[in-house]
Amino acid sequence: MDPGFLDVLDKHPENSDRVKNIVSILKRAPISPYISWHLPTPALIPHLLSFHTPEYINELVEVDKEGGKMLCVNTFLNPGSWDATLLTAGTTLSSMKHILDVNRKIAYALVRPPGHHAQPSQADGYCFLNNAGLAVQLALGSGCKKVAVIDIDVHYGNGTAEGFYRSNKVLTISLHMNHGSWGPSHPQNGTIDELGEGEGYGYNLNIPLPNGTGDNGYIYAFNELVVPSIHKFRPDMVVFVIGQDSSAFDPNGRQCLTMEGYRKIGRIVHGLATRHSDGRLLIVQEGGYHDETFSVKVIQDIKKYQKDELLL
């Protein structure tokens, strides 16, 4: 917001520049021969109701009709945002459908705005619709019995966790900076005692990490907590929620992951999918706000550990 006395303002962190470089490097870099591009259609309102409440979706529609507004701190539904959000949800649903129906192993939903903070009835943290949550619901409705979500965005994937907090069919795992709650739109703390409720008790695993954890700390957490949990749960679909804001260069996070750290995490997640879900792995883009290093790290995340078609 303009304080009234600056000539040059920073862009909002969630802006289109952060994905333009990803698109360019995917099209020009050595990985390009292994990628198949697919343009989706926007999601329809009935699709959104698998995760979100009708009241919340109606609120978003009305806000869009009225020209937009700030829904919570730093989260603005501006003119054009709703159309972009519907296309983002449609991209993620199309990516999951491509895996389920076309029998591809890996699909990458390159989307913005992000979604993992969006709760069933609440916008939060630049997020309006929970793209990963919608894809999980599609998988469950298409015959998958158990789905695992692994989220490495620097912030707690509170919206996804909230959506499945009472379900024993979805194991939600989030490795994040130990930031706690940031207000009414984000009441969850992301602490280790948020384990789920009812049938879902024990199916939400939070792994809060101190600032500056770095590669070794993340890999240790994966080997000691994530890998055993996935082996015990035995999912038949894996959703990998990636945010490169956990990198050493990102202005929004201070977790100090390097490219090598992302590569190791990618190998671990791919290995888990190979063992438990016949290699089926949906990758959903979230944060990442350093325009140059961000685009390179995306490639490191999804680089050809297996020469399979990637859906974007």
PDB file of C-alpha atoms in Angstrom:
ATOM      1  CA  MET A   1       0.000   0.000   0.000  1.00  0.00           C
ATOM      2  CA  ASP A   2       1.260   3.476  -0.928  1.00  0.00           C
ATOM      3  CA  PRO A   3       2.190   5.525   2.170  1.00  0.00           C
ATOM      4  CA  GLY A   4       2.082   8.640   0.031  1.00  0.00           C
ATOM      5  CA  PHE A   5       5.745   9.675  -0.037  1.00  0.00           C
ATOM      6  CA  LEU A   6       7.556   7.009  -2.106  1.00  0.00           C
ATOM      7  CA  ASP A   7       8.276   7.187  -5.828  1.00  0.00           C
ATOM      8  CA  VAL A   8       9.013   3.464  -6.216  1.00  0.00           C
ATOM      9  CA  LEU A   9       6.913   0.757  -4.575  1.00  0.00           C
ATOM     10  CA  ASP A  10       7.698  -2.931  -4.327  1.00  0.00           C
ATOM     11  CA  LYS A  11       5.302  -5.243  -6.093  1.00  0.00           C
ATOM     12  CA  HIS A  12       3.089  -7.469  -4.002  1.00  0.00           C
ATOM     13  CA  PRO A  13       5.088 -10.709  -3.515  1.00  0.00           C
ATOM     14  CA  GLU A  14       2.381 -12.731  -5.238  1.00  0.00           C
ATOM     15  CA  ASN A  15       2.707 -11.317  -8.760  1.00  0.00           C
ATOM     16  CA  SER A  16       2.897 -12.738 -12.259  1.00  0.00           C
ATOM     17  CA  ASP A  17       6.652 -12.205 -12.654  1.00  0.00           C
ATOM     18  CA  ARG A  18       7.335 -15.095 -10.336  1.00  0.00           C
ATOM     19  CA  VAL A  19       5.950 -17.618 -12.807  1.00  0.00           C
ATOM     20  CA  LYS A  20       7.036 -16.013 -16.076  1.00  0.00           C
ATOM     21  CA  ASN A  21      10.624 -17.149 -15.505  1.00  0.00           C
ATOM     22  CA  ILE A  22       9.447 -20.645 -14.689  1.00  0.00           C
ATOM     23  CA  VAL A  23       7.615 -20.860 -17.991  1.00  0.00           C
ATOM     24  CA  SER A  24      10.616 -19.531 -19.920  1.00  0.00           C
ATOM     25  CA  ILE A  25      13.088 -21.945 -18.371  1.00  0.00           C
ATOM     26  CA  LEU A  26      10.755 -24.908 -18.822  1.00  0.00           C
ATOM     27  CA  LYS A  27      10.486 -24.050 -22.497  1.00  0.00           C
ATOM     28  CA  ARG A  28      14.186 -23.273 -23.100  1.00  0.00           C
ATOM     29  CA  ALA A  29      16.149 -25.442 -20.675  1.00  0.00           C
ATOM     30  CA  PRO A  30      17.371 -29.021 -21.271  1.00  0.00           C
ATOM     31  CA  ILE A  31      14.289 -30.402 -19.531  1.00  0.00           C
ATOM     32  CA  SER A  32      12.007 -29.145 -22.320  1.00  0.00           C
ATOM     33  CA  PRO A  33      12.021 -32.375 -24.421  1.00  0.00           C
ATOM     34  CA  TYR A  34      10.536 -34.255 -21.480  1.00  0.00           C
ATOM     35  CA  ILE A  35       7.594 -31.908 -20.960  1.00  0.00           C
ATOM     36  CA  SER A  36       4.149 -32.079 -22.488  1.00  0.00           C
ATOM     37  CA  TRP A  37       2.139 -28.863 -22.115  1.00  0.00           C
ATOM     38  CA  HIS A  38      -1.624 -28.998 -21.610  1.00  0.00           C
ATOM     39  CA  LEU A  39      -3.906 -25.977 -21.263  1.00  0.00           C
ATOM     40  CA  PRO A  40      -6.833 -26.579 -18.895  1.00  0.00           C
ATOM     41  CA  THR A  41     -10.296 -25.114 -18.601  1.00  0.00           C
ATOM     42  CA  PRO A  42     -11.433 -23.097 -15.568  1.00  0.00           C
ATOM     43  CA  ALA A  43     -13.004 -24.959 -12.682  1.00  0.00           C
ATOM     44  CA  LEU A  44     -16.775 -24.722 -12.321  1.00  0.00           C
ATOM     45  CA  ILE A  45     -18.537 -23.800  -9.101  1.00  0.00           C
ATOM     46  CA  PRO A  46     -19.690 -27.414  -8.416  1.00  0.00           C
ATOM     47  CA  HIS A  47     -16.042 -28.531  -8.542  1.00  0.00           C
ATOM     48  CA  LEU A  48     -15.148 -26.087  -5.774  1.00  0.00           C
ATOM     49  CA  LEU A  49     -17.793 -27.402  -3.386  1.00  0.00           C
ATOM     50  CA  SER A  50     -15.901 -30.660  -2.865  1.00  0.00           C
ATOM     51  CA  PHE A  51     -13.584 -28.730  -0.527  1.00  0.00           C
ATOM     52  CA  HIS A  52     -15.105 -25.298   0.109  1.00  0.00           C
ATOM     53  CA  THR A  53     -18.427 -24.336   1.683  1.00  0.00           C
ATOM     54  CA  PRO A  54     -21.194 -22.880  -0.507  1.00  0.00           C
ATOM     55  CA  GLU A  55     -21.299 -19.752   1.670  1.00  0.00           C
ATOM     56  CA  TYR A  56     -17.617 -19.037   1.118  1.00  0.00           C
ATOM     57  CA  ILE A  57     -17.792 -19.581  -2.648  1.00  0.00           C
ATOM     58  CA  ASN A  58     -20.839 -17.316  -2.835  1.00  0.00           C
ATOM     59  CA  GLU A  59     -18.883 -14.667  -0.924  1.00  0.00           C
ATOM     60  CA  LEU A  60     -16.034 -14.808  -3.448  1.00  0.00           C
ATOM     61  CA  VAL A  61     -18.451 -14.558  -6.369  1.00  0.00           C
ATOM     62  CA  GLU A  62     -20.160 -11.527  -4.843  1.00  0.00           C
ATOM     63  CA  VAL A  63     -16.865  -9.808  -3.995  1.00  0.00           C
ATOM     64  CA  ASP A  64     -15.764 -10.301  -7.595  1.00  0.00           C
ATOM     65  CA  LYS A  65     -19.028  -8.794  -8.889  1.00  0.00           C
ATOM     66  CA  GLU A  66     -18.526  -5.786  -6.630  1.00  0.00           C
ATOM     67  CA  GLY A  67     -15.041  -5.100  -7.980  1.00  0.00           C
ATOM     68  CA  GLY A  68     -12.981  -6.863  -5.317  1.00  0.00           C
ATOM     69  CA  LYS A  69     -11.672  -6.088  -1.853  1.00  0.00           C
ATOM     70  CA  MET A  70      -9.089  -7.155   0.719  1.00  0.00           C
ATOM     71  CA  LEU A  71     -10.375 -10.417   2.208  1.00  0.00           C
ATOM     72  CA  CYS A  72      -7.725 -10.593   4.919  1.00  0.00           C
ATOM     73  CA  VAL A  73      -4.296  -9.102   5.580  1.00  0.00           C
ATOM     74  CA  ASN A  74      -2.310  -8.806   2.305  1.00  0.00           C
ATOM     75  CA  THR A  75      -4.837 -10.961   0.436  1.00  0.00           C
ATOM     76  CA  PHE A  76      -6.682  -8.943  -2.198  1.00  0.00           C
ATOM     77  CA  LEU A  77      -9.339 -10.212  -4.584  1.00  0.00           C
ATOM     78  CA  ASN A  78      -8.796  -7.653  -7.348  1.00  0.00           C
ATOM     79  CA  PRO A  79     -10.539  -7.375 -10.714  1.00  0.00           C
ATOM     80  CA  GLY A  80      -9.443 -10.425 -12.686  1.00  0.00           C
ATOM     81  CA  SER A  81      -8.373 -12.387  -9.603  1.00  0.00           C
ATOM     82  CA  TRP A  82     -11.452 -14.604  -9.558  1.00  0.00           C
ATOM     83  CA  ASP A  83     -11.029 -15.662 -13.195  1.00  0.00           C
ATOM     84  CA  ALA A  84      -7.353 -16.432 -12.532  1.00  0.00           C
ATOM     85  CA  THR A  85      -8.283 -18.387  -9.415  1.00  0.00           C
ATOM     86  CA  LEU A  86     -10.839 -20.496 -11.290  1.00  0.00           C
ATOM     87  CA  LEU A  87      -8.234 -21.252 -13.947  1.00  0.00           C
ATOM     88  CA  THR A  88      -5.715 -22.165 -11.261  1.00  0.00           C
ATOM     89  CA  ALA A  89      -8.153 -24.615  -9.677  1.00  0.00           C
ATOM     90  CA  GLY A  90      -8.994 -25.982 -13.115  1.00  0.00           C
ATOM     91  CA  THR A  91      -5.302 -26.472 -13.893  1.00  0.00           C
ATOM     92  CA  THR A  92      -4.754 -28.482 -10.732  1.00  0.00           C
ATOM     93  CA  LEU A  93      -7.873 -30.584 -11.258  1.00  0.00           C
ATOM     94  CA  SER A  94      -6.870 -31.219 -14.877  1.00  0.00           C
ATOM     95  CA  SER A  95      -3.412 -32.289 -13.718  1.00  0.00           C
ATOM     96  CA  MET A  96      -4.861 -34.822 -11.299  1.00  0.00           C
ATOM     97  CA  LYS A  97      -7.330 -36.022 -13.902  1.00  0.00           C
ATOM     98  CA  HIS A  98      -4.478 -36.506 -16.357  1.00  0.00           C
ATOM     99  CA  ILE A  99      -2.762 -38.830 -13.907  1.00  0.00           C
ATOM    100  CA  LEU A 100      -5.952 -40.723 -13.113  1.00  0.00           C
ATOM    101  CA  ASP A 101      -7.414 -41.032 -16.613  1.00  0.00           C
ATOM    102  CA  VAL A 102      -4.440 -40.895 -18.973  1.00  0.00           C
ATOM    103  CA  ASN A 103      -2.239 -42.974 -16.661  1.00  0.00           C
ATOM    104  CA  ARG A 104       0.653 -40.543 -16.568  1.00  0.00           C
ATOM    105  CA  LYS A 105       2.947 -40.800 -13.579  1.00  0.00           C
ATOM    106  CA  ILE A 106       3.924 -37.186 -12.908  1.00  0.00           C
ATOM    107  CA  ALA A 107       1.987 -33.975 -13.428  1.00  0.00           C
ATOM    108  CA  TYR A 108       3.028 -30.489 -12.376  1.00  0.00           C
ATOM    109  CA  ALA A 109       0.354 -27.839 -11.866  1.00  0.00           C
ATOM    110  CA  LEU A 110       2.151 -24.547 -12.487  1.00  0.00           C
ATOM    111  CA  VAL A 111      -0.363 -22.184 -10.944  1.00  0.00           C
ATOM    112  CA  ARG A 112      -0.902 -18.831  -9.298  1.00  0.00           C
ATOM    113  CA  PRO A 113      -2.417 -17.618  -7.069  1.00  0.00           C
ATOM    114  CA  PRO A 114      -1.301 -20.258  -4.574  1.00  0.00           C
ATOM    115  CA  GLY A 115      -3.799 -22.230  -2.510  1.00  0.00           C
ATOM    116  CA  HIS A 116      -2.539 -24.123   0.525  1.00  0.00           C
ATOM    117  CA  HIS A 117      -3.639 -21.488   3.069  1.00  0.00           C
ATOM    118  CA  ALA A 118      -7.212 -21.357   1.759  1.00  0.00           C
ATOM    119  CA  GLN A 119      -9.479 -23.120   4.253  1.00  0.00           C
ATOM    120  CA  PRO A 120     -12.941 -24.506   3.478  1.00  0.00           C
ATOM    121  CA  SER A 121     -14.562 -21.206   4.493  1.00  0.00           C
ATOM    122  CA  GLN A 122     -11.707 -18.681   4.658  1.00  0.00           C
ATOM    123  CA  ALA A 123      -9.201 -16.961   2.353  1.00  0.00           C
ATOM    124  CA  ASP A 124      -5.721 -16.602   3.802  1.00  0.00           C
ATOM    125  CA  GLY A 125      -2.122 -15.850   2.873  1.00  0.00           C
ATOM    126  CA  TYR A 126      -2.591 -14.856  -0.796  1.00  0.00           C
ATOM    127  CA  CYS A 127      -4.822 -17.934  -1.269  1.00  0.00           C
ATOM    128  CA  PHE A 128      -8.498 -18.100  -2.300  1.00  0.00           C
ATOM    129  CA  LEU A 129      -9.091 -21.705  -3.388  1.00  0.00           C
ATOM    130  CA  ASN A 130      -7.195 -24.711  -2.068  1.00  0.00           C
ATOM    131  CA  ASN A 131      -5.859 -26.221  -5.271  1.00  0.00           C
ATOM    132  CA  ALA A 132      -4.214 -29.241  -3.651  1.00  0.00           C
ATOM    133  CA  GLY A 133      -7.294 -29.921  -1.517  1.00  0.00           C
ATOM    134  CA  LEU A 134      -9.543 -29.920  -4.585  1.00  0.00           C
ATOM    135  CA  ALA A 135      -7.188 -32.357  -6.334  1.00  0.00           C
ATOM    136  CA  VAL A 136      -7.178 -34.662  -3.301  1.00  0.00           C
ATOM    137  CA  GLN A 137     -10.970 -34.720  -3.276  1.00  0.00           C
ATOM    138  CA  LEU A 138     -10.973 -35.576  -6.973  1.00  0.00           C
ATOM    139  CA  ALA A 139      -8.586 -38.468  -6.345  1.00  0.00           C
ATOM    140  CA  LEU A 140     -10.715 -39.802  -3.491  1.00  0.00           C
ATOM    141  CA  GLY A 141     -13.844 -39.517  -5.615  1.00  0.00           C
ATOM    142  CA  SER A 142     -12.146 -41.363  -8.466  1.00  0.00           C
ATOM    143  CA  GLY A 143     -11.280 -44.510  -6.533  1.00  0.00           C
ATOM    144  CA  CYS A 144      -8.157 -43.650  -4.558  1.00  0.00           C
ATOM    145  CA  LYS A 145      -8.536 -44.929  -1.018  1.00  0.00           C
ATOM    146  CA  LYS A 146      -5.745 -42.964   0.660  1.00  0.00           C
ATOM    147  CA  VAL A 147      -3.902 -39.809  -0.391  1.00  0.00           C
ATOM    148  CA  ALA A 148      -0.775 -38.329   1.178  1.00  0.00           C
ATOM    149  CA  VAL A 149       0.003 -34.608   0.956  1.00  0.00           C
ATOM    150  CA  ILE A 150       3.604 -33.494   1.554  1.00  0.00           C
ATOM    151  CA  ASP A 151       3.989 -29.711   1.792  1.00  0.00           C
ATOM    152  CA  ILE A 152       7.431 -28.043   1.849  1.00  0.00           C
ATOM    153  CA  ASP A 153       6.351 -24.416   1.421  1.00  0.00           C
ATOM    154  CA  VAL A 154       8.042 -22.264   4.071  1.00  0.00           C
ATOM    155  CA  HIS A 155       4.632 -21.564   5.634  1.00  0.00           C
ATOM    156  CA  TYR A 156       2.293 -24.056   7.265  1.00  0.00           C
ATOM    157  CA  GLY A 157      -0.199 -25.587   4.827  1.00  0.00           C
ATOM    158  CA  ASN A 158      -2.971 -24.791   7.282  1.00  0.00           C
ATOM    159  CA  GLY A 159      -5.806 -24.703   4.776  1.00  0.00           C
ATOM    160  CA  THR A 160      -5.112 -28.196   3.462  1.00  0.00           C
ATOM    161  CA  ALA A 161      -4.716 -29.513   7.001  1.00  0.00           C
ATOM    162  CA  GLU A 162      -7.990 -27.887   8.073  1.00  0.00           C
ATOM    163  CA  GLY A 163      -9.862 -29.380   5.140  1.00  0.00           C
ATOM    164  CA  PHE A 164      -8.877 -32.934   6.058  1.00  0.00           C
ATOM    165  CA  TYR A 165      -8.478 -32.522   9.809  1.00  0.00           C
ATOM    166  CA  ARG A 166     -11.199 -35.077  10.551  1.00  0.00           C
ATOM    167  CA  SER A 167     -10.370 -37.561   7.800  1.00  0.00           C
ATOM    168  CA  ASN A 168      -8.348 -40.755   8.056  1.00  0.00           C
ATOM    169  CA  LYS A 169      -8.175 -41.044   4.279  1.00  0.00           C
ATOM    170  CA  VAL A 170      -5.751 -38.155   3.873  1.00  0.00           C
ATOM    171  CA  LEU A 171      -2.391 -37.857   5.587  1.00  0.00           C
ATOM    172  CA  THR A 172      -1.320 -34.200   5.580  1.00  0.00           C
ATOM    173  CA  ILE A 173       2.353 -33.493   6.289  1.00  0.00           C
ATOM    174  CA  SER A 174       3.784 -29.985   6.437  1.00  0.00           C
ATOM    175  CA  LEU A 175       7.405 -28.963   6.966  1.00  0.00           C
ATOM    176  CA  HIS A 176       7.450 -25.245   7.645  1.00  0.00           C
ATOM    177  CA  MET A 177       9.099 -22.354   9.411  1.00  0.00           C
ATOM    178  CA  ASN A 178       7.984 -22.188  13.044  1.00  0.00           C
ATOM    179  CA  HIS A 179       5.920 -19.012  12.548  1.00  0.00           C
ATOM    180  CA  GLY A 180       2.757 -19.791  14.538  1.00  0.00           C
ATOM    181  CA  SER A 181      -0.579 -18.083  13.928  1.00  0.00           C
ATOM    182  CA  TRP A 182      -0.591 -14.748  12.085  1.00  0.00           C
ATOM    183  CA  GLY A 183      -4.115 -13.589  12.879  1.00  0.00           C
ATOM    184  CA  PRO A 184      -7.821 -14.391  12.528  1.00  0.00           C
ATOM    185  CA  SER A 185      -7.442 -15.723   8.993  1.00  0.00           C
ATOM    186  CA  HIS A 186      -4.740 -18.167  10.119  1.00  0.00           C
ATOM    187  CA  PRO A 187      -5.753 -19.470  13.571  1.00  0.00           C
ATOM    188  CA  GLN A 188      -3.732 -22.678  13.238  1.00  0.00           C
ATOM    189  CA  ASN A 189      -0.287 -22.635  14.831  1.00  0.00           C
ATOM    190  CA  GLY A 190       1.335 -25.450  12.866  1.00  0.00           C
ATOM    191  CA  THR A 191       2.645 -27.008  16.063  1.00  0.00           C
ATOM    192  CA  ILE A 192       3.265 -30.686  16.683  1.00  0.00           C
ATOM    193  CA  ASP A 193       0.150 -31.041  18.849  1.00  0.00           C
ATOM    194  CA  GLU A 194      -2.208 -30.241  15.941  1.00  0.00           C
ATOM    195  CA  LEU A 195      -2.752 -33.890  15.103  1.00  0.00           C
ATOM    196  CA  GLY A 196      -6.276 -33.971  13.697  1.00  0.00           C
ATOM    197  CA  GLU A 197      -9.617 -34.701  15.295  1.00  0.00           C
ATOM    198  CA  GLY A 198     -12.036 -37.621  15.440  1.00  0.00           C
ATOM    199  CA  GLU A 199     -11.266 -40.191  12.766  1.00  0.00           C
ATOM    200  CA  GLY A 200      -8.517 -37.862  11.564  1.00  0.00           C
ATOM    201  CA  TYR A 201      -6.582 -37.913  14.829  1.00  0.00           C
ATOM    202  CA  GLY A 202      -3.002 -38.838  13.991  1.00  0.00           C
ATOM    203  CA  TYR A 203      -3.366 -38.040  10.296  1.00  0.00           C
ATOM    204  CA  ASN A 204      -2.005 -34.482  10.430  1.00  0.00           C
ATOM    205  CA  LEU A 205       1.759 -34.295  10.907  1.00  0.00           C
ATOM    206  CA  ASN A 206       3.268 -30.874  11.508  1.00  0.00           C
ATOM    207  CA  ILE A 207       7.036 -30.500  11.410  1.00  0.00           C
ATOM    208  CA  PRO A 208       7.856 -26.928  12.462  1.00  0.00           C
ATOM    209  CA  LEU A 209      11.508 -26.139  11.843  1.00  0.00           C
ATOM    210  CA  PRO A 210      13.663 -23.335  13.265  1.00  0.00           C
ATOM    211  CA  ASN A 211      14.877 -20.543  11.000  1.00  0.00           C
ATOM    212  CA  GLY A 212      17.984 -21.511   9.061  1.00  0.00           C
ATOM    213  CA  THR A 213      17.362 -25.263   9.265  1.00  0.00           C
ATOM    214  CA  GLY A 214      19.038 -25.874   5.895  1.00  0.00           C
ATOM    215  CA  ASP A 215      19.524 -28.971   3.774  1.00  0.00           C
ATOM    216  CA  ASN A 216      20.712 -31.359   6.473  1.00  0.00           C
ATOM    217  CA  GLY A 217      17.883 -30.464   8.820  1.00  0.00           C
ATOM    218  CA  TYR A 218      15.223 -30.952   6.149  1.00  0.00           C
ATOM    219  CA  ILE A 219      16.658 -34.276   5.003  1.00  0.00           C
ATOM    220  CA  TYR A 220      16.884 -35.439   8.618  1.00  0.00           C
ATOM    221  CA  ALA A 221      13.221 -34.525   9.154  1.00  0.00           C
ATOM    222  CA  PHE A 222      12.257 -36.380   5.981  1.00  0.00           C
ATOM    223  CA  ASN A 223      14.179 -39.526   6.892  1.00  0.00           C
ATOM    224  CA  GLU A 224      13.091 -39.601  10.537  1.00  0.00           C
ATOM    225  CA  LEU A 225       9.465 -38.445  10.237  1.00  0.00           C
ATOM    226  CA  VAL A 226       8.100 -38.146   6.709  1.00  0.00           C
ATOM    227  CA  VAL A 227       9.388 -41.400   5.235  1.00  0.00           C
ATOM    228  CA  PRO A 228       8.254 -43.653   8.130  1.00  0.00           C
ATOM    229  CA  SER A 229       4.843 -41.953   8.184  1.00  0.00           C
ATOM    230  CA  ILE A 230       4.309 -42.499   4.458  1.00  0.00           C
ATOM    231  CA  HIS A 231       5.436 -46.130   4.740  1.00  0.00           C
ATOM    232  CA  LYS A 232       2.930 -46.694   7.536  1.00  0.00           C
ATOM    233  CA  PHE A 233       0.075 -44.892   5.750  1.00  0.00           C
ATOM    234  CA  ARG A 234       0.700 -46.513   2.344  1.00  0.00           C
ATOM    235  CA  PRO A 235      -1.087 -44.013   0.096  1.00  0.00           C
ATOM    236  CA  ASP A 236      -2.180 -44.830  -3.420  1.00  0.00           C
ATOM    237  CA  MET A 237      -1.697 -41.200  -4.500  1.00  0.00           C
ATOM    238  CA  VAL A 238       0.924 -38.642  -3.463  1.00  0.00           C
ATOM    239  CA  VAL A 239       0.465 -34.882  -3.766  1.00  0.00           C
ATOM    240  CA  PHE A 240       3.664 -32.870  -3.407  1.00  0.00           C
ATOM    241  CA  VAL A 241       2.964 -29.236  -2.484  1.00  0.00           C
ATOM    242  CA  ILE A 242       6.054 -27.191  -3.313  1.00  0.00           C
ATOM    243  CA  GLY A 243       7.001 -23.680  -2.310  1.00  0.00           C
ATOM    244  CA  GLN A 244      10.489 -22.405  -3.072  1.00  0.00           C
ATOM    245  CA  ASP A 245      10.154 -19.734  -0.396  1.00  0.00           C
ATOM    246  CA  SER A 246      12.093 -22.113   1.858  1.00  0.00           C
ATOM    247  CA  SER A 247      15.241 -21.371  -0.157  1.00  0.00           C
ATOM    248  CA  ALA A 248      18.277 -19.496   1.098  1.00  0.00           C
ATOM    249  CA  PHE A 249      17.545 -16.561  -1.222  1.00  0.00           C
ATOM    250  CA  ASP A 250      13.843 -16.017  -0.692  1.00  0.00           C
ATOM    251  CA  PRO A 251      12.718 -12.720   0.870  1.00  0.00           C
ATOM    252  CA  ASN A 252       9.723 -14.335   2.585  1.00  0.00           C
ATOM    253  CA  GLY A 253      11.520 -17.215   4.295  1.00  0.00           C
ATOM    254  CA  ARG A 254      14.786 -17.985   6.052  1.00  0.00           C
ATOM    255  CA  GLN A 255      15.129 -21.747   5.869  1.00  0.00           C
ATOM    256  CA  CYS A 256      18.343 -21.789   3.813  1.00  0.00           C
ATOM    257  CA  LEU A 257      17.540 -24.704   1.515  1.00  0.00           C
ATOM    258  CA  THR A 258      19.912 -24.931  -1.464  1.00  0.00           C
ATOM    259  CA  MET A 259      19.407 -26.497  -4.869  1.00  0.00           C
ATOM    260  CA  GLU A 260      21.060 -29.664  -3.616  1.00  0.00           C
ATOM    261  CA  GLY A 261      18.578 -29.787  -0.749  1.00  0.00           C
ATOM    262  CA  TYR A 262      15.662 -29.513  -3.146  1.00  0.00           C
ATOM    263  CA  ARG A 263      17.168 -32.240  -5.311  1.00  0.00           C
ATOM    264  CA  LYS A 264      17.444 -34.597  -2.333  1.00  0.00           C
ATOM    265  CA  ILE A 265      13.890 -33.857  -1.238  1.00  0.00           C
ATOM    266  CA  GLY A 266      12.683 -34.476  -4.785  1.00  0.00           C
ATOM    267  CA  ARG A 267      14.421 -37.842  -4.892  1.00  0.00           C
ATOM    268  CA  ILE A 268      12.887 -38.870  -1.575  1.00  0.00           C
ATOM    269  CA  VAL A 269       9.361 -37.893  -2.594  1.00  0.00           C
ATOM    270  CA  HIS A 270       9.700 -39.562  -5.974  1.00  0.00           C
ATOM    271  CA  GLY A 271      10.949 -42.705  -4.260  1.00  0.00           C
ATOM    272  CA  LEU A 272       7.946 -42.724  -1.933  1.00  0.00           C
ATOM    273  CA  ALA A 273       5.559 -42.339  -4.851  1.00  0.00           C
ATOM    274  CA  THR A 274       7.312 -45.123  -6.751  1.00  0.00           C
ATOM    275  CA  ARG A 275       6.997 -47.479  -3.801  1.00  0.00           C
ATOM    276  CA  HIS A 276       3.433 -46.747  -2.748  1.00  0.00           C
ATOM    277  CA  SER A 277       1.435 -45.121  -5.550  1.00  0.00           C
ATOM    278  CA  ASP A 278       2.913 -46.760  -8.643  1.00  0.00           C
ATOM    279  CA  GLY A 279       4.876 -43.572  -9.257  1.00  0.00           C
ATOM    280  CA  ARG A 280       1.772 -41.398  -9.438  1.00  0.00           C
ATOM    281  CA  LEU A 281       2.763 -37.954  -8.190  1.00  0.00           C
ATOM    282  CA  LEU A 282       0.959 -34.638  -8.519  1.00  0.00           C
ATOM    283  CA  ILE A 283       3.143 -31.569  -7.908  1.00  0.00           C
ATOM    284  CA  VAL A 284       1.293 -28.368  -7.045  1.00  0.00           C
ATOM    285  CA  GLN A 285       3.029 -24.994  -7.053  1.00  0.00           C
ATOM    286  CA  GLU A 286       2.695 -22.689  -4.028  1.00  0.00           C
ATOM    287  CA  GLY A 287       5.009 -19.864  -2.916  1.00  0.00           C
ATOM    288  CA  GLY A 288       8.447 -18.711  -3.977  1.00  0.00           C
ATOM    289  CA  TYR A 289       9.167 -15.013  -4.309  1.00  0.00           C
ATOM    290  CA  HIS A 290      12.712 -14.522  -5.585  1.00  0.00           C
ATOM    291  CA  ASP A 291      12.104 -14.306  -9.311  1.00  0.00           C
ATOM    292  CA  GLU A 292      15.479 -15.593 -10.528  1.00  0.00           C
ATOM    293  CA  THR A 293      16.468 -18.381  -8.139  1.00  0.00           C
ATOM    294  CA  PHE A 294      12.835 -19.478  -7.840  1.00  0.00           C
ATOM    295  CA  SER A 295      12.565 -20.496 -11.471  1.00  0.00           C
ATOM    296  CA  VAL A 296      15.777 -22.520 -11.336  1.00  0.00           C
ATOM    297  CA  LYS A 297      14.668 -24.346  -8.191  1.00  0.00           C
ATOM    298  CA  VAL A 298      11.430 -25.462  -9.817  1.00  0.00           C
ATOM    299  CA  ILE A 299      13.478 -27.326 -12.381  1.00  0.00           C
ATOM    300  CA  GLN A 300      15.575 -28.905  -9.636  1.00  0.00           C
ATOM    301  CA  ASP A 301      12.407 -30.078  -7.893  1.00  0.00           C
ATOM    302  CA  ILE A 302      10.936 -31.842 -10.895  1.00  0.00           C
ATOM    303  CA  LYS A 303      14.047 -32.590 -12.973  1.00  0.00           C
ATOM    304  CA  LYS A 304      13.941 -35.930 -14.629  1.00  0.00           C
ATOM    305  CA  TYR A 305      14.427 -38.478 -11.897  1.00  0.00           C
ATOM    306  CA  GLN A 306      12.377 -40.511 -14.323  1.00  0.00           C
ATOM    307  CA  LYS A 307      11.913 -39.589 -17.961  1.00  0.00           C
ATOM    308  CA  ASP A 308       8.164 -39.315 -17.842  1.00  0.00           C
ATOM    309  CA  GLU A 309       5.800 -36.782 -19.273  1.00  0.00           C
ATOM    310  CA  LEU A 310       5.142 -33.742 -17.147  1.00  0.00           C
ATOM    311  CA  LEU A 311       1.807 -31.972 -17.407  1.00  0.00           C
ATOM    312  CA  LEU A 312       1.739 -28.196 -17.098  1.00  0.00           C
TER     313      LEU A 312
END
